[in-house]
Amino acid sequence: MVKMVSVPPNSQISQHLVNANFFDAFQINLTPCKRTALEIYLEVIAKTPGWISFLMALRNRAAPMFGIKNLGALSNINCAKQPSEYRVGDRVGIFTIHSMTDEEVILKDSDQHLDAKVSVCKMQSDAGNVVTVSTVVHVHNLLGHVYMFFVVPFHKRIVPSVLQQTEYRVH
């Protein structure tokens, strides 16, 4: 079950909360695994539900009319590329890897309107692993605020839906 939580204070993304215009975090319990945070992210976005892909396609068609860039598909990853081959600066779906350890990967996307960072942070728990996906956004201008006004309600449904796609979740 996915639940809304606070951004983990011991995560690297927590350092980006200062002056953030928006942030949230969702958590899911997984069975014990040795997968890295990046491996978990790749597995989950590869199974992006169709309705989310549809919404991203609509967003990308409208975006240029408002001076917002086309991000492509969330699940647009190179399936032939092994997780161990990814490096900081590589593009993964709609994001670029900002920083990466086995326990946490921070992905980002920036433009003139806003900076968005997403963290997948894996922590040990008594029952297995706890994975928290945190989002932090810094808005630069009015268009960024308008964009976030429309995106946030969808975001709050998209992240839990995507997290539910992992096959290793505790039922």
Tab-separated table of N, CA and C in Angstrom:
chain	number	residue	atom	x	y	z
A	1	MET	N	0.841	-1.182	0.000
A	1	MET	CA	0.000	0.000	0.000
A	1	MET	C	0.887	1.246	0.000
A	2	VAL	N	0.558	2.188	-0.842
A	2	VAL	CA	1.305	3.438	-0.930
A	2	VAL	C	0.682	4.440	0.031
A	3	LYS	N	1.542	5.127	0.782
A	3	LYS	CA	1.033	6.152	1.694
A	3	LYS	C	1.859	7.426	1.561
A	4	MET	N	1.210	8.558	1.812
A	4	MET	CA	1.888	9.839	1.790
A	4	MET	C	2.642	9.995	3.108
A	5	VAL	N	3.902	10.440	3.012
A	5	VAL	CA	4.756	10.599	4.185
A	5	VAL	C	5.544	11.908	4.061
A	6	SER	N	6.345	12.203	5.064
A	6	SER	CA	7.265	13.337	4.996
A	6	SER	C	8.489	12.942	4.188
A	7	VAL	N	9.141	13.915	3.588
A	7	VAL	CA	10.402	13.657	2.905
A	7	VAL	C	11.371	13.128	3.953
A	8	PRO	N	12.004	11.976	3.710
A	8	PRO	CA	12.913	11.407	4.720
A	8	PRO	C	14.044	12.392	5.062
A	9	PRO	N	14.196	12.731	6.334
A	9	PRO	CA	15.208	13.722	6.710
A	9	PRO	C	16.644	13.268	6.423
A	10	ASN	N	16.866	11.966	6.342
A	10	ASN	CA	18.224	11.463	6.078
A	10	ASN	C	18.493	11.256	4.587
A	11	SER	N	17.527	11.614	3.722
A	11	SER	CA	17.728	11.472	2.281
A	11	SER	C	18.483	12.688	1.747
A	12	GLN	N	19.169	12.489	0.641
A	12	GLN	CA	19.889	13.594	0.013
A	12	GLN	C	18.931	14.668	-0.506
A	13	ILE	N	17.751	14.263	-0.952
A	13	ILE	CA	16.824	15.253	-1.491
A	13	ILE	C	16.320	16.214	-0.423
A	14	SER	N	16.374	15.809	0.829
A	14	SER	CA	15.918	16.704	1.903
A	14	SER	C	16.743	17.992	1.937
A	15	GLN	N	17.951	17.947	1.401
A	15	GLN	CA	18.791	19.148	1.337
A	15	GLN	C	18.270	20.156	0.325
A	16	HIS	N	17.357	19.739	-0.541
A	16	HIS	CA	16.815	20.615	-1.583
A	16	HIS	C	15.470	21.230	-1.196
A	17	LEU	N	15.030	21.012	0.048
A	17	LEU	CA	13.730	21.526	0.480
A	17	LEU	C	13.722	23.029	0.741
A	18	VAL	N	14.889	23.626	0.971
A	18	VAL	CA	14.968	25.050	1.287
A	18	VAL	C	14.348	25.858	0.146
A	19	ASN	N	13.399	26.713	0.486
A	19	ASN	CA	12.700	27.598	-0.460
A	19	ASN	C	11.923	26.855	-1.547
A	20	ALA	N	11.621	25.584	-1.343
A	20	ALA	CA	10.838	24.828	-2.334
A	20	ALA	C	9.411	25.367	-2.372
A	21	ASN	N	8.857	25.445	-3.564
A	21	ASN	CA	7.472	25.870	-3.724
A	21	ASN	C	6.507	24.704	-3.591
A	22	PHE	N	7.019	23.502	-3.801
A	22	PHE	CA	6.196	22.302	-3.685
A	22	PHE	C	7.106	21.136	-3.319
A	23	PHE	N	6.616	20.275	-2.443
A	23	PHE	CA	7.289	19.002	-2.188
A	23	PHE	C	6.288	18.030	-1.597
A	24	ASP	N	6.528	16.754	-1.865
A	24	ASP	CA	5.741	15.696	-1.255
A	24	ASP	C	6.544	14.411	-1.303
A	25	ALA	N	6.030	13.388	-0.658
A	25	ALA	CA	6.709	12.090	-0.644
A	25	ALA	C	5.666	10.990	-0.471
A	26	PHE	N	5.885	9.896	-1.187
A	26	PHE	CA	5.030	8.723	-1.102
A	26	PHE	C	5.915	7.522	-0.812
A	27	GLN	N	5.412	6.613	0.000
A	27	GLN	CA	6.220	5.484	0.454
A	27	GLN	C	5.484	4.166	0.225
A	28	ILE	N	6.283	3.140	-0.074
A	28	ILE	CA	5.749	1.800	-0.252
A	28	ILE	C	6.709	0.810	0.401
A	29	ASN	N	6.158	-0.250	0.988
A	29	ASN	CA	6.976	-1.311	1.564
A	29	ASN	C	7.210	-2.381	0.518
A	30	LEU	N	8.462	-2.794	0.384
A	30	LEU	CA	8.831	-3.844	-0.556
A	30	LEU	C	9.391	-5.032	0.196
A	31	THR	N	9.280	-6.188	-0.420
A	31	THR	CA	9.919	-7.359	0.155
A	31	THR	C	11.436	-7.137	0.115
A	32	PRO	N	12.194	-7.850	0.946
A	32	PRO	CA	13.646	-7.658	0.941
A	32	PRO	C	14.228	-7.877	-0.458
A	33	CYS	N	15.112	-6.977	-0.860
A	33	CYS	CA	15.739	-7.107	-2.173
A	33	CYS	C	17.099	-6.415	-2.155
A	34	LYS	N	17.939	-6.808	-3.078
A	34	LYS	CA	19.263	-6.211	-3.191
A	34	LYS	C	19.318	-5.173	-4.316
A	35	ARG	N	18.173	-4.887	-4.927
A	35	ARG	CA	18.146	-3.929	-6.023
A	35	ARG	C	18.482	-2.527	-5.528
A	36	THR	N	19.148	-1.766	-6.396
A	36	THR	CA	19.479	-0.381	-6.066
A	36	THR	C	18.260	0.503	-6.275
A	37	ALA	N	18.356	1.722	-5.801
A	37	ALA	CA	17.275	2.688	-5.998
A	37	ALA	C	17.026	2.909	-7.485
A	38	LEU	N	18.094	2.987	-8.281
A	38	LEU	CA	17.915	3.170	-9.728
A	38	LEU	C	17.223	1.960	-10.354
A	39	GLU	N	17.587	0.768	-9.945
A	39	GLU	CA	16.940	-0.435	-10.486
A	39	GLU	C	15.446	-0.439	-10.165
A	40	ILE	N	15.097	-0.017	-8.964
A	40	ILE	CA	13.682	0.056	-8.584
A	40	ILE	C	12.974	1.091	-9.458
A	41	TYR	N	13.589	2.255	-9.646
A	41	TYR	CA	12.999	3.295	-10.483
A	41	TYR	C	12.782	2.791	-11.910
A	42	LEU	N	13.800	2.163	-12.484
A	42	LEU	CA	13.690	1.666	-13.859
A	42	LEU	C	12.581	0.633	-13.997
A	43	GLU	N	12.470	-0.252	-13.012
A	43	GLU	CA	11.436	-1.276	-13.052
A	43	GLU	C	10.045	-0.651	-12.995
A	44	VAL	N	9.884	0.335	-12.141
A	44	VAL	CA	8.569	0.942	-11.945
A	44	VAL	C	8.152	1.772	-13.158
A	45	ILE	N	9.058	2.610	-13.693
A	45	ILE	CA	8.632	3.452	-14.816
A	45	ILE	C	8.459	2.657	-16.106
A	46	ALA	N	9.116	1.511	-16.201
A	46	ALA	CA	8.917	0.668	-17.390
A	46	ALA	C	7.482	0.148	-17.454
A	47	LYS	N	6.803	0.146	-16.310
A	47	LYS	CA	5.425	-0.357	-16.235
A	47	LYS	C	4.421	0.780	-16.030
A	48	THR	N	4.744	1.948	-16.548
A	48	THR	CA	3.854	3.094	-16.400
A	48	THR	C	2.472	2.766	-16.964
A	49	PRO	N	1.430	2.956	-16.170
A	49	PRO	CA	0.074	2.683	-16.665
A	49	PRO	C	-0.259	3.528	-17.899
A	50	GLY	N	-1.062	2.957	-18.780
A	50	GLY	CA	-1.424	3.617	-20.024
A	50	GLY	C	-2.071	4.978	-19.838
A	51	TRP	N	-2.898	5.127	-18.817
A	51	TRP	CA	-3.581	6.407	-18.614
A	51	TRP	C	-2.590	7.517	-18.298
A	52	ILE	N	-1.483	7.164	-17.643
A	52	ILE	CA	-0.455	8.169	-17.345
A	52	ILE	C	0.289	8.541	-18.626
A	53	SER	N	0.602	7.553	-19.438
A	53	SER	CA	1.249	7.832	-20.729
A	53	SER	C	0.358	8.717	-21.597
A	54	PHE	N	-0.941	8.466	-21.558
A	54	PHE	CA	-1.887	9.283	-22.311
A	54	PHE	C	-1.852	10.732	-21.825
A	55	LEU	N	-1.871	10.940	-20.504
A	55	LEU	CA	-1.826	12.296	-19.952
A	55	LEU	C	-0.515	13.001	-20.305
A	56	MET	N	0.592	12.257	-20.270
A	56	MET	CA	1.884	12.855	-20.645
A	56	MET	C	1.873	13.262	-22.115
A	57	ALA	N	1.274	12.445	-22.970
A	57	ALA	CA	1.199	12.778	-24.395
A	57	ALA	C	0.368	14.047	-24.600
A	58	LEU	N	-0.749	14.181	-23.879
A	58	LEU	CA	-1.559	15.405	-23.961
A	58	LEU	C	-0.752	16.611	-23.486
A	59	ARG	N	-0.061	16.457	-22.361
A	59	ARG	CA	0.765	17.531	-21.825
A	59	ARG	C	1.816	17.959	-22.842
A	60	ASN	N	2.458	16.980	-23.462
A	60	ASN	CA	3.519	17.277	-24.423
A	60	ASN	C	2.998	17.949	-25.695
A	61	ARG	N	1.767	17.655	-26.074
A	61	ARG	CA	1.182	18.307	-27.257
A	61	ARG	C	0.845	19.764	-26.960
A	62	ALA	N	0.390	20.046	-25.746
A	62	ALA	CA	0.010	21.410	-25.375
A	62	ALA	C	1.202	22.253	-24.926
A	63	ALA	N	2.223	21.629	-24.415
A	63	ALA	CA	3.353	22.339	-23.801
A	63	ALA	C	3.980	23.426	-24.672
A	64	PRO	N	4.296	23.152	-25.934
A	64	PRO	CA	4.953	24.185	-26.750
A	64	PRO	C	4.132	25.471	-26.913
A	65	MET	N	2.805	25.369	-26.851
A	65	MET	CA	1.956	26.563	-26.971
A	65	MET	C	2.175	27.521	-25.806
A	66	PHE	N	2.696	27.005	-24.695
A	66	PHE	CA	2.895	27.814	-23.494
A	66	PHE	C	4.378	28.020	-23.171
A	67	GLY	N	5.233	27.680	-24.114
A	67	GLY	CA	6.665	27.852	-23.891
A	67	GLY	C	7.247	26.818	-22.943
A	68	ILE	N	6.607	25.669	-22.844
A	68	ILE	CA	7.073	24.582	-21.977
A	68	ILE	C	7.589	23.463	-22.876
A	69	LYS	N	8.698	22.864	-22.491
A	69	LYS	CA	9.292	21.854	-23.367
A	69	LYS	C	8.548	20.522	-23.329
A	70	ASN	N	8.672	19.810	-24.426
A	70	ASN	CA	8.141	18.464	-24.554
A	70	ASN	C	9.101	17.528	-23.819
A	71	LEU	N	8.611	16.822	-22.814
A	71	LEU	CA	9.459	15.931	-22.019
A	71	LEU	C	9.563	14.523	-22.588
A	72	GLY	N	8.665	14.157	-23.477
A	72	GLY	CA	8.631	12.785	-23.948
A	72	GLY	C	7.847	11.925	-22.975
A	73	ALA	N	8.030	10.629	-23.062
A	73	ALA	CA	7.277	9.683	-22.228
A	73	ALA	C	8.055	9.343	-20.963
A	74	LEU	N	7.341	9.210	-19.867
A	74	LEU	CA	7.938	8.822	-18.596
A	74	LEU	C	8.677	7.494	-18.733
A	75	SER	N	8.103	6.592	-19.500
A	75	SER	CA	8.672	5.250	-19.641
A	75	SER	C	9.659	5.125	-20.799
A	76	ASN	N	10.098	6.236	-21.357
A	76	ASN	CA	11.026	6.218	-22.487
A	76	ASN	C	12.451	5.928	-21.990
A	77	ILE	N	12.707	4.650	-21.737
A	77	ILE	CA	14.031	4.234	-21.257
A	77	ILE	C	14.632	3.243	-22.249
A	78	ASN	N	15.932	3.136	-22.225
A	78	ASN	CA	16.649	2.204	-23.085
A	78	ASN	C	16.682	0.848	-22.385
A	79	CYS	N	15.824	-0.059	-22.784
A	79	CYS	CA	15.713	-1.371	-22.133
A	79	CYS	C	16.971	-2.214	-22.312
A	80	ALA	N	17.783	-1.918	-23.332
A	80	ALA	CA	19.015	-2.675	-23.566
A	80	ALA	C	20.142	-2.214	-22.639
A	81	LYS	N	19.991	-1.052	-22.043
A	81	LYS	CA	21.026	-0.508	-21.160
A	81	LYS	C	20.865	-1.090	-19.758
A	82	GLN	N	21.913	-1.650	-19.236
A	82	GLN	CA	21.890	-2.231	-17.894
A	82	GLN	C	21.920	-1.115	-16.839
A	83	PRO	N	21.244	-1.297	-15.717
A	83	PRO	CA	21.257	-0.279	-14.670
A	83	PRO	C	22.676	0.128	-14.246
A	84	SER	N	23.596	-0.817	-14.238
A	84	SER	CA	24.976	-0.511	-13.835
A	84	SER	C	25.697	0.391	-14.833
A	85	GLU	N	25.153	0.553	-16.032
A	85	GLU	CA	25.769	1.394	-17.060
A	85	GLU	C	25.387	2.869	-16.934
A	86	TYR	N	24.360	3.175	-16.147
A	86	TYR	CA	23.914	4.559	-16.005
A	86	TYR	C	24.894	5.350	-15.154
A	87	ARG	N	25.067	6.620	-15.533
A	87	ARG	CA	25.959	7.538	-14.828
A	87	ARG	C	25.220	8.857	-14.588
A	88	VAL	N	25.723	9.642	-13.653
A	88	VAL	CA	25.193	10.977	-13.422
A	88	VAL	C	25.265	11.740	-14.746
A	89	GLY	N	24.179	12.409	-15.089
A	89	GLY	CA	24.087	13.153	-16.347
A	89	GLY	C	23.348	12.409	-17.436
A	90	ASP	N	23.141	11.100	-17.271
A	90	ASP	CA	22.397	10.316	-18.262
A	90	ASP	C	20.911	10.625	-18.171
A	91	ARG	N	20.255	10.588	-19.306
A	91	ARG	CA	18.810	10.783	-19.374
A	91	ARG	C	18.116	9.446	-19.121
A	92	VAL	N	17.082	9.461	-18.281
A	92	VAL	CA	16.293	8.275	-17.955
A	92	VAL	C	14.827	8.693	-18.027
A	93	GLY	N	14.157	8.333	-19.112
A	93	GLY	CA	12.776	8.774	-19.282
A	93	GLY	C	12.741	10.285	-19.430
A	94	ILE	N	11.939	10.963	-18.604
A	94	ILE	CA	11.803	12.414	-18.705
A	94	ILE	C	12.820	13.156	-17.832
A	95	PHE	N	13.652	12.428	-17.128
A	95	PHE	CA	14.587	13.043	-16.188
A	95	PHE	C	16.044	12.748	-16.543
A	96	THR	N	16.926	13.535	-15.923
A	96	THR	CA	18.371	13.343	-16.000
A	96	THR	C	18.852	12.959	-14.607
A	97	ILE	N	19.783	12.018	-14.528
A	97	ILE	CA	20.310	11.611	-13.220
A	97	ILE	C	21.156	12.747	-12.645
A	98	HIS	N	20.756	13.221	-11.481
A	98	HIS	CA	21.441	14.310	-10.765
A	98	HIS	C	22.500	13.750	-9.813
A	99	SER	N	22.136	12.711	-9.075
A	99	SER	CA	23.071	12.032	-8.169
A	99	SER	C	22.576	10.610	-7.967
A	100	MET	N	23.517	9.732	-7.556
A	100	MET	CA	23.130	8.323	-7.489
A	100	MET	C	24.023	7.565	-6.516
A	101	THR	N	23.369	6.867	-5.607
A	101	THR	CA	24.010	5.861	-4.762
A	101	THR	C	23.125	4.621	-4.837
A	102	ASP	N	23.557	3.529	-4.233
A	102	ASP	CA	22.707	2.335	-4.221
A	102	ASP	C	21.392	2.597	-3.496
A	103	GLU	N	21.422	3.480	-2.486
A	103	GLU	CA	20.250	3.736	-1.652
A	103	GLU	C	19.353	4.853	-2.173
A	104	GLU	N	19.891	5.761	-2.991
A	104	GLU	CA	19.072	6.878	-3.451
A	104	GLU	C	19.544	7.369	-4.817
A	105	VAL	N	18.579	7.580	-5.694
A	105	VAL	CA	18.856	8.219	-6.972
A	105	VAL	C	17.993	9.479	-7.018
A	106	ILE	N	18.628	10.594	-7.381
A	106	ILE	CA	17.897	11.848	-7.559
A	106	ILE	C	17.937	12.176	-9.044
A	107	LEU	N	16.751	12.359	-9.598
A	107	LEU	CA	16.598	12.688	-11.009
A	107	LEU	C	16.060	14.109	-11.094
A	108	LYS	N	16.382	14.814	-12.169
A	108	LYS	CA	15.953	16.212	-12.257
A	108	LYS	C	15.521	16.562	-13.668
A	109	ASP	N	14.773	17.636	-13.738
A	109	ASP	CA	14.480	18.290	-14.999
A	109	ASP	C	14.325	19.768	-14.687
A	110	SER	N	14.924	20.601	-15.527
A	110	SER	CA	14.890	22.043	-15.311
A	110	SER	C	14.575	22.757	-16.610
A	111	ASP	N	13.891	23.872	-16.480
A	111	ASP	CA	13.717	24.781	-17.597
A	111	ASP	C	13.588	26.184	-17.023
A	112	GLN	N	13.223	27.146	-17.849
A	112	GLN	CA	13.152	28.529	-17.386
A	112	GLN	C	12.025	28.761	-16.385
A	113	HIS	N	11.086	27.825	-16.292
A	113	HIS	CA	9.919	28.003	-15.430
A	113	HIS	C	10.053	27.345	-14.060
A	114	LEU	N	10.766	26.222	-14.010
A	114	LEU	CA	10.895	25.524	-12.728
A	114	LEU	C	12.017	24.491	-12.768
A	115	ASP	N	12.429	24.102	-11.579
A	115	ASP	CA	13.378	22.998	-11.393
A	115	ASP	C	12.648	21.931	-10.590
A	116	ALA	N	12.625	20.714	-11.117
A	116	ALA	CA	11.977	19.604	-10.422
A	116	ALA	C	13.009	18.519	-10.156
A	117	LYS	N	12.990	18.001	-8.944
A	117	LYS	CA	13.855	16.877	-8.573
A	117	LYS	C	12.974	15.786	-7.982
A	118	VAL	N	13.291	14.540	-8.345
A	118	VAL	CA	12.576	13.379	-7.840
A	118	VAL	C	13.606	12.428	-7.246
A	119	SER	N	13.346	11.973	-6.044
A	119	SER	CA	14.237	11.035	-5.369
A	119	SER	C	13.531	9.702	-5.197
A	120	VAL	N	14.274	8.631	-5.448
A	120	VAL	CA	13.835	7.289	-5.080
A	120	VAL	C	14.845	6.853	-4.021
A	121	CYS	N	14.360	6.728	-2.792
A	121	CYS	CA	15.228	6.440	-1.654
A	121	CYS	C	14.808	5.113	-1.026
A	122	LYS	N	15.756	4.181	-0.983
A	122	LYS	CA	15.493	2.839	-0.450
A	122	LYS	C	16.149	2.716	0.922
A	123	MET	N	15.354	2.329	1.911
A	123	MET	CA	15.865	2.149	3.272
A	123	MET	C	15.469	0.770	3.783
A	124	GLN	N	16.274	0.225	4.639
A	124	GLN	CA	15.970	-1.065	5.261
A	124	GLN	C	14.902	-0.873	6.335
A	125	SER	N	14.054	-1.873	6.488
A	125	SER	CA	13.081	-1.888	7.577
A	125	SER	C	13.026	-3.303	8.130
A	126	ASP	N	12.312	-3.477	9.205
A	126	ASP	CA	12.191	-4.809	9.810
A	126	ASP	C	11.540	-5.805	8.855
A	127	ALA	N	10.619	-5.327	8.027
A	127	ALA	CA	9.873	-6.217	7.140
A	127	ALA	C	10.489	-6.354	5.751
A	128	GLY	N	11.534	-5.599	5.453
A	128	GLY	CA	12.136	-5.649	4.124
A	128	GLY	C	12.768	-4.327	3.771
A	129	ASN	N	12.231	-3.690	2.739
A	129	ASN	CA	12.700	-2.389	2.308
A	129	ASN	C	11.540	-1.412	2.265
A	130	VAL	N	11.850	-0.171	2.568
A	130	VAL	CA	10.895	0.911	2.423
A	130	VAL	C	11.445	1.808	1.318
A	131	VAL	N	10.616	2.098	0.338
A	131	VAL	CA	11.021	2.979	-0.753
A	131	VAL	C	10.152	4.224	-0.693
A	132	THR	N	10.820	5.374	-0.684
A	132	THR	CA	10.124	6.653	-0.657
A	132	THR	C	10.463	7.419	-1.922
A	133	VAL	N	9.436	7.861	-2.618
A	133	VAL	CA	9.613	8.716	-3.790
A	133	VAL	C	9.221	10.124	-3.364
A	134	SER	N	10.211	11.027	-3.394
A	134	SER	CA	9.998	12.415	-2.995
A	134	SER	C	10.148	13.314	-4.211
A	135	THR	N	9.325	14.335	-4.278
A	135	THR	CA	9.383	15.324	-5.347
A	135	THR	C	9.576	16.692	-4.720
A	136	VAL	N	10.510	17.463	-5.267
A	136	VAL	CA	10.777	18.822	-4.789
A	136	VAL	C	10.826	19.734	-6.009
A	137	VAL	N	10.048	20.822	-5.958
A	137	VAL	CA	9.983	21.747	-7.092
A	137	VAL	C	10.259	23.173	-6.617
A	138	HIS	N	11.143	23.853	-7.350
A	138	HIS	CA	11.414	25.276	-7.163
A	138	HIS	C	10.902	25.991	-8.418
A	139	VAL	N	9.968	26.898	-8.228
A	139	VAL	CA	9.339	27.616	-9.337
A	139	VAL	C	10.082	28.930	-9.561
A	140	HIS	N	10.266	29.300	-10.844
A	140	HIS	CA	11.017	30.514	-11.195
A	140	HIS	C	10.149	31.691	-11.609
A	141	ASN	N	8.920	31.425	-12.076
A	141	ASN	CA	8.130	32.537	-12.604
A	141	ASN	C	6.638	32.194	-12.564
A	142	LEU	N	5.838	33.137	-13.024
A	142	LEU	CA	4.385	32.971	-12.988
A	142	LEU	C	3.926	31.746	-13.775
A	143	LEU	N	4.494	31.529	-14.944
A	143	LEU	CA	4.097	30.362	-15.741
A	143	LEU	C	4.398	29.067	-14.983
A	144	GLY	N	5.494	29.032	-14.258
A	144	GLY	CA	5.810	27.865	-13.434
A	144	GLY	C	4.754	27.631	-12.366
A	145	HIS	N	4.279	28.701	-11.743
A	145	HIS	CA	3.217	28.571	-10.728
A	145	HIS	C	1.909	28.089	-11.353
A	146	VAL	N	1.562	28.637	-12.524
A	146	VAL	CA	0.334	28.217	-13.209
A	146	VAL	C	0.443	26.739	-13.595
A	147	TYR	N	1.589	26.360	-14.125
A	147	TYR	CA	1.827	24.967	-14.509
A	147	TYR	C	1.638	24.040	-13.303
A	148	MET	N	2.250	24.394	-12.183
A	148	MET	CA	2.141	23.556	-10.978
A	148	MET	C	0.702	23.485	-10.466
A	149	PHE	N	-0.056	24.568	-10.602
A	149	PHE	CA	-1.455	24.571	-10.183
A	149	PHE	C	-2.217	23.451	-10.886
A	150	PHE	N	-1.944	23.270	-12.173
A	150	PHE	CA	-2.651	22.241	-12.936
A	150	PHE	C	-2.035	20.851	-12.771
A	151	VAL	N	-0.741	20.778	-12.540
A	151	VAL	CA	-0.042	19.489	-12.481
A	151	VAL	C	-0.188	18.788	-11.130
A	152	VAL	N	-0.172	19.533	-10.039
A	152	VAL	CA	-0.151	18.920	-8.702
A	152	VAL	C	-1.292	17.923	-8.472
A	153	PRO	N	-2.545	18.232	-8.822
A	153	PRO	CA	-3.596	17.224	-8.588
A	153	PRO	C	-3.336	15.907	-9.321
A	154	PHE	N	-2.794	15.994	-10.542
A	154	PHE	CA	-2.465	14.783	-11.291
A	154	PHE	C	-1.274	14.071	-10.665
A	155	HIS	N	-0.268	14.851	-10.285
A	155	HIS	CA	0.938	14.304	-9.665
A	155	HIS	C	0.575	13.444	-8.448
A	156	LYS	N	-0.348	13.916	-7.640
A	156	LYS	CA	-0.723	13.214	-6.403
A	156	LYS	C	-1.453	11.893	-6.684
A	157	ARG	N	-1.899	11.698	-7.896
A	157	ARG	CA	-2.489	10.406	-8.293
A	157	ARG	C	-1.492	9.561	-9.075
A	158	ILE	N	-0.639	10.232	-9.845
A	158	ILE	CA	0.310	9.525	-10.702
A	158	ILE	C	1.360	8.788	-9.885
A	159	VAL	N	1.987	9.458	-8.936
A	159	VAL	CA	3.078	8.820	-8.188
A	159	VAL	C	2.605	7.555	-7.470
A	160	PRO	N	1.512	7.593	-6.701
A	160	PRO	CA	1.054	6.339	-6.079
A	160	PRO	C	0.703	5.258	-7.104
A	161	SER	N	0.087	5.643	-8.217
A	161	SER	CA	-0.271	4.648	-9.237
A	161	SER	C	0.962	3.989	-9.836
A	162	VAL	N	1.990	4.774	-10.093
A	162	VAL	CA	3.228	4.221	-10.641
A	162	VAL	C	3.895	3.304	-9.611
A	163	LEU	N	3.931	3.733	-8.360
A	163	LEU	CA	4.548	2.900	-7.312
A	163	LEU	C	3.839	1.559	-7.151
A	164	GLN	N	2.539	1.534	-7.351
A	164	GLN	CA	1.787	0.281	-7.223
A	164	GLN	C	2.207	-0.750	-8.269
A	165	GLN	N	2.939	-0.320	-9.290
A	165	GLN	CA	3.315	-1.234	-10.373
A	165	GLN	C	4.472	-2.155	-10.003
A	166	THR	N	5.173	-1.867	-8.919
A	166	THR	CA	6.310	-2.733	-8.576
A	166	THR	C	5.833	-4.119	-8.158
A	167	GLU	N	6.503	-5.117	-8.680
A	167	GLU	CA	6.113	-6.511	-8.387
A	167	GLU	C	6.598	-6.969	-7.021
A	168	TYR	N	7.447	-6.185	-6.376
A	168	TYR	CA	8.018	-6.597	-5.090
A	168	TYR	C	7.331	-5.944	-3.899
A	169	ARG	N	6.188	-5.317	-4.119
A	169	ARG	CA	5.534	-4.644	-3.008
A	169	ARG	C	4.933	-5.657	-2.035
A	170	VAL	N	4.857	-5.236	-0.785
A	170	VAL	CA	4.236	-6.061	0.239
A	170	VAL	C	2.741	-5.832	0.147
A	171	HIS	N	1.965	-6.892	0.036
A	171	HIS	CA	0.498	-6.758	-0.146
A	171	HIS	C	-0.191	-6.677	1.180
